[in-house]
Coordinates of N, CA and C in Angstrom, one line a residue:
X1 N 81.4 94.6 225.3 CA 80.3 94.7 226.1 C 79.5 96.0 225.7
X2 N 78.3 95.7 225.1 CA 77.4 97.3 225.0 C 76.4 97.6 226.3
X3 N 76.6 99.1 226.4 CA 76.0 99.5 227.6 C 74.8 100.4 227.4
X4 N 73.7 100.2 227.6 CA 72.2 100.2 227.3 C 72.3 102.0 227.5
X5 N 72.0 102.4 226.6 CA 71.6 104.1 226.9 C 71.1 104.0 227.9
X6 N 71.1 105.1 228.4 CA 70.1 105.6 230.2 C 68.8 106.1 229.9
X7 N 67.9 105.3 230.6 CA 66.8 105.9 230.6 C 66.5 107.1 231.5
X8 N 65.5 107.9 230.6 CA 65.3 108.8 231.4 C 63.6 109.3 231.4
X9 N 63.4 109.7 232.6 CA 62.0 109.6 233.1 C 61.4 109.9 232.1
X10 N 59.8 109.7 231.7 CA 58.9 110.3 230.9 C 58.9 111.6 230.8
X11 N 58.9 112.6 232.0 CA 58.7 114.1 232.3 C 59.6 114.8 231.5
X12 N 60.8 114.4 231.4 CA 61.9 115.2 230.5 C 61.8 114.3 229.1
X13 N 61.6 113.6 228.5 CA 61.1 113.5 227.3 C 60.1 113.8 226.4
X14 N 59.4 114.3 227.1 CA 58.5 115.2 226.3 C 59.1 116.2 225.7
X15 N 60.2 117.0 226.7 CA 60.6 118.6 226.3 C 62.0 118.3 225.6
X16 N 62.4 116.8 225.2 CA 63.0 116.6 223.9 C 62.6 116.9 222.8
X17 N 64.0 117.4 221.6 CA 63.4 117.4 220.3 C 64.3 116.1 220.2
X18 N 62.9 115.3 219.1 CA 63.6 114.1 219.1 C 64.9 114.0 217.8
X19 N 64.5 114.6 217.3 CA 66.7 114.6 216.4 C 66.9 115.2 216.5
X20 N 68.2 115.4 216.6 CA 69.5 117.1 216.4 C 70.2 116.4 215.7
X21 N 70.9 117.3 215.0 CA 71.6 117.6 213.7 C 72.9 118.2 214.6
X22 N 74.2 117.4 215.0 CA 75.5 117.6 215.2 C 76.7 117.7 214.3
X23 N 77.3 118.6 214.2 CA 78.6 118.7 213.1 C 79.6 118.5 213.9
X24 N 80.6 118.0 213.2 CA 82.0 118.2 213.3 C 82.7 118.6 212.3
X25 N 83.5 119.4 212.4 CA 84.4 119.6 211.1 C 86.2 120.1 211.8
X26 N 86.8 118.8 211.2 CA 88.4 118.9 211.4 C 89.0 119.7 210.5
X27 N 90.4 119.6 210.2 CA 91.5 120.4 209.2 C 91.0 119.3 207.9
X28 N 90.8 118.3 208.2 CA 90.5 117.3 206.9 C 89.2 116.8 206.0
X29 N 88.4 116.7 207.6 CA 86.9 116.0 206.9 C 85.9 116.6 207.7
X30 N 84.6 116.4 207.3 CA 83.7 117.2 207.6 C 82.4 116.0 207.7
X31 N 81.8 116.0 209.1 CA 81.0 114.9 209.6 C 80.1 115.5 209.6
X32 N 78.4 115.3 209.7 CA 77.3 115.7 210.4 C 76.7 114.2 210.9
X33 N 75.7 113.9 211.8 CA 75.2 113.1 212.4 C 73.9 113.2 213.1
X34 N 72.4 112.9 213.0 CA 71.8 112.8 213.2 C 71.3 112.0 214.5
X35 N 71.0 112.5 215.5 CA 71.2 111.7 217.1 C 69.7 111.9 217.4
X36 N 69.1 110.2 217.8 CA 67.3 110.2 218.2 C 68.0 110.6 220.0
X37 N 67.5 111.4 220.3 CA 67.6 112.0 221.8 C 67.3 111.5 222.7
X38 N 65.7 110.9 222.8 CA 65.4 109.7 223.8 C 65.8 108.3 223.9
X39 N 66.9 107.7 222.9 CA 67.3 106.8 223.0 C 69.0 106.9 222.6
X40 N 69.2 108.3 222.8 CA 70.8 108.5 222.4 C 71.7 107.2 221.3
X41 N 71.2 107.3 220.5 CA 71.4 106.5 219.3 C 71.5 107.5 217.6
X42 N 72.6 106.7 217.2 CA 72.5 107.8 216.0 C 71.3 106.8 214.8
X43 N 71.0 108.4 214.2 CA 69.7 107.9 213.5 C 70.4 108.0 212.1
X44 N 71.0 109.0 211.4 CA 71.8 108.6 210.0 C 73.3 109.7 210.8
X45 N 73.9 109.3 209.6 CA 74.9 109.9 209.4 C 76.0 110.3 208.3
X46 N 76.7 111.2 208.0 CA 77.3 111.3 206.4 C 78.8 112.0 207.4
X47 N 79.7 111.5 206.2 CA 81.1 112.0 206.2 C 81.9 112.3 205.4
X48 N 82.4 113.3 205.1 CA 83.3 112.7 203.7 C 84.7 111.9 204.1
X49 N 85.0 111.3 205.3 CA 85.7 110.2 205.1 C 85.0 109.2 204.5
X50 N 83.7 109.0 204.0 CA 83.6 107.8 203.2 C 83.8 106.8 202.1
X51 N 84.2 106.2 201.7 CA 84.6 106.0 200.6 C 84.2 106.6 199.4
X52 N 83.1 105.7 199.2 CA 82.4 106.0 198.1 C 81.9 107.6 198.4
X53 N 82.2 108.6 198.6 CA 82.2 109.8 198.6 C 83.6 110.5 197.8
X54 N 84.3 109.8 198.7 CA 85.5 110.6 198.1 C 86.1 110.8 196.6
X55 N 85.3 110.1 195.6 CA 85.5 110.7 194.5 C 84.7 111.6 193.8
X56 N 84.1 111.8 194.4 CA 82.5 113.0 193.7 C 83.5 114.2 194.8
X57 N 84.3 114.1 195.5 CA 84.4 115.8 196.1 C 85.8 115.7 195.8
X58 N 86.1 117.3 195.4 CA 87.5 117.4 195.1 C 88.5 117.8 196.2
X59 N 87.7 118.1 197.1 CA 88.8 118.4 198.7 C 87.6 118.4 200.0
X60 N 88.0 117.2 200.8 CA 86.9 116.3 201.8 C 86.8 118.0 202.7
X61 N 87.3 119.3 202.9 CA 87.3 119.6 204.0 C 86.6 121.3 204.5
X62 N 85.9 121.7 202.5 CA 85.9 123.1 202.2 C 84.1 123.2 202.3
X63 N 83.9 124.1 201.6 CA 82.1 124.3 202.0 C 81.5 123.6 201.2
X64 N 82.1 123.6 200.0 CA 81.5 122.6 199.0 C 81.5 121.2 199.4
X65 N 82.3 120.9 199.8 CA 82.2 119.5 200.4 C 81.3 119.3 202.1
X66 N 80.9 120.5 202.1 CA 80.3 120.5 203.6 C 78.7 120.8 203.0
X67 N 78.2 121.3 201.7 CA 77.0 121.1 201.4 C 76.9 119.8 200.6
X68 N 78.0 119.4 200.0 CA 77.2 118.0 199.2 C 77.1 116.9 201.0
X69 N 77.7 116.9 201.9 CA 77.6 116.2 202.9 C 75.8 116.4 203.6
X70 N 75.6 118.1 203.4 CA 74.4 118.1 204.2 C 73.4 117.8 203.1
X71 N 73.6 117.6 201.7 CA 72.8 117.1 200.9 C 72.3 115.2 200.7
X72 N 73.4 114.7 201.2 CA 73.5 113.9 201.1 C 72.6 112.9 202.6
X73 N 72.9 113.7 203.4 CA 72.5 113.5 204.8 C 71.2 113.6 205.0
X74 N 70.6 115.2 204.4 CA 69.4 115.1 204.2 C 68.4 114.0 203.2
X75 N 68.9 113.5 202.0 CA 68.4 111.8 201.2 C 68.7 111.0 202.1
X76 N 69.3 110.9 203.0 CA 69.7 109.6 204.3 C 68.0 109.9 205.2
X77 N 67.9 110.6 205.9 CA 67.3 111.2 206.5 C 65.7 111.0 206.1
X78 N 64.9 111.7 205.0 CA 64.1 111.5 204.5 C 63.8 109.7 204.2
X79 N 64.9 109.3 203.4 CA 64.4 107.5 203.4 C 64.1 106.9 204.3
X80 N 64.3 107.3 205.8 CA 64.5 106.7 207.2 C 63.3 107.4 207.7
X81 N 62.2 108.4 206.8 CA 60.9 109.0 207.2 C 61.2 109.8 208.1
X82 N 62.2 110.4 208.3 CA 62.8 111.7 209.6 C 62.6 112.7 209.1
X83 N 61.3 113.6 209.3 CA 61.4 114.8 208.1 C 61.7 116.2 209.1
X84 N 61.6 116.2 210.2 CA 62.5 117.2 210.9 C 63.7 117.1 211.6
X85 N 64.4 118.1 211.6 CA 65.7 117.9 213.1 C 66.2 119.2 213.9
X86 N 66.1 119.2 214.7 CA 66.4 120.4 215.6 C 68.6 120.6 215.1
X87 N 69.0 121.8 215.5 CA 70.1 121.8 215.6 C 71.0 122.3 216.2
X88 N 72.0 121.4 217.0 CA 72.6 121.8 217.9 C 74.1 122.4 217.7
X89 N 74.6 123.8 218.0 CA 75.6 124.2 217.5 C 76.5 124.3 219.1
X90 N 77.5 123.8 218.9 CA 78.7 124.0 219.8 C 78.8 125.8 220.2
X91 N 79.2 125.5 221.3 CA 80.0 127.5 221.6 C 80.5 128.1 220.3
X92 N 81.6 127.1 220.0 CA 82.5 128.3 218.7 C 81.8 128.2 217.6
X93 N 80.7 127.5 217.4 CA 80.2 127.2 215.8 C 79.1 128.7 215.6
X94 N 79.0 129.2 214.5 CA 78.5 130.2 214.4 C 77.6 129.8 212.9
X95 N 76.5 130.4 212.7 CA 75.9 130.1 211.1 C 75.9 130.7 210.5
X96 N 77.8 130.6 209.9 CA 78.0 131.0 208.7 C 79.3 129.9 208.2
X97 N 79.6 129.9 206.7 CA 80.5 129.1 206.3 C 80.4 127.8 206.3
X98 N 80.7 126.4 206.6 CA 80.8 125.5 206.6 C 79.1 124.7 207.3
X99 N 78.9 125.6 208.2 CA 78.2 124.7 209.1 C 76.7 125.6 208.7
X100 N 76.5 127.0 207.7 CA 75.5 127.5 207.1 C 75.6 126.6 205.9
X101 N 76.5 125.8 204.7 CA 76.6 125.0 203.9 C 75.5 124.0 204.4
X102 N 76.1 123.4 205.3 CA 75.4 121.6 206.0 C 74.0 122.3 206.4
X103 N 73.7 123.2 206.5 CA 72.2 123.5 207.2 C 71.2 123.8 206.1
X104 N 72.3 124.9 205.3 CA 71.2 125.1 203.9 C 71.0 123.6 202.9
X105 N 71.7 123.2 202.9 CA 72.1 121.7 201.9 C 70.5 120.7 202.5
X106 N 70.5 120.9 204.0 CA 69.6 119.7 204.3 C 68.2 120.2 204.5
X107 N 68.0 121.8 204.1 CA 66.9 122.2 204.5 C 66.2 122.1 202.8
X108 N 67.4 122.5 201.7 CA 67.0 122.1 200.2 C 66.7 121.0 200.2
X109 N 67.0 120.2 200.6 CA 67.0 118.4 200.4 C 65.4 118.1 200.5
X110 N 64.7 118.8 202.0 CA 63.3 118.7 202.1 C 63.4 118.2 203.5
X111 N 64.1 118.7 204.4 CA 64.1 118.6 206.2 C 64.0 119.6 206.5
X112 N 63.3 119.5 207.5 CA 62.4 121.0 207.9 C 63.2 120.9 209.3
X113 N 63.9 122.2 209.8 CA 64.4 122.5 211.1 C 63.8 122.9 212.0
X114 N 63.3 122.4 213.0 CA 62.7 122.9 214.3 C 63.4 123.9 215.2

C-alpha cells in the first residue's frame, strides 16, 4: 500500500528550498540523495552500492569514491534540469573529508548550492 506524502499548507512552502542534498556514509558505502521538499520524494540519487559503479571505484567507502559519487549525482541532477540544491548536514557531519568530497564534486559538475 503507498501512502501519499502529507500535504502541507501553501504558507510553509514557500520558505522551502525545493531540493536538499542528503548524505549518508556507512563503514562500507557512501550514498547521497536528492529530496524535492514539497512533495517529499527523491529527485535523483547515487551510491556506490551500485552496480555498475562498482568497477570504476577501487574501495566503495573512502573520499575518492565519495567525489566520483557527488560527480556523478551532480550529471544525474543537471539531466533532470535541477540546477540548484540546498544542503542538509546531520549534527555530526562537518565540511570536511568525505561529505567536503560530495559537495565539491557536485558544485564542479555545474550545481549551484543555495
Amino acid at each position: 500500500m503507498v501512502i501519499p506524502p502529507p500535504v502541507r499548507p501553501p504558507r510553509i512552502t514557500q520558505y522551502l528550498k525545493p531540493y536538499v542534498l542528503k548524505m549518508h556514509f556507512t563503514n562500507k558505502y557512501v550514498s547521497a540523495q536528492v529530496i524535492h521538499s514539497p512533495t517529499a520524494t527523491v529527485a535523483s540519487a547515487a551510491s556506490s552500492q551500485e552496480k555498475a559503479l562498482r568497477p570504476s571505484l577501487e574501495t566503495t567507502r573512502d573520499v575518492a569514491a565519495a567525489a566520483k559519487i557527488g560527480k556523478i549525482l551532480g550529471e544525474r541532477l543537471l539531466l533532470k534540469n535541477i540546477p540548484a540544491v540546498a544542503v542538509h548536514l546531520k549534527r555530526e557531519q562537518r565540511y570536511h573529508g568525505k561529505v567536503k568530497a560530495v559537495i565539491d564534486s557536485l558544485t564542479e559538475a555545474g550545481v549551484k548550492l543555495l
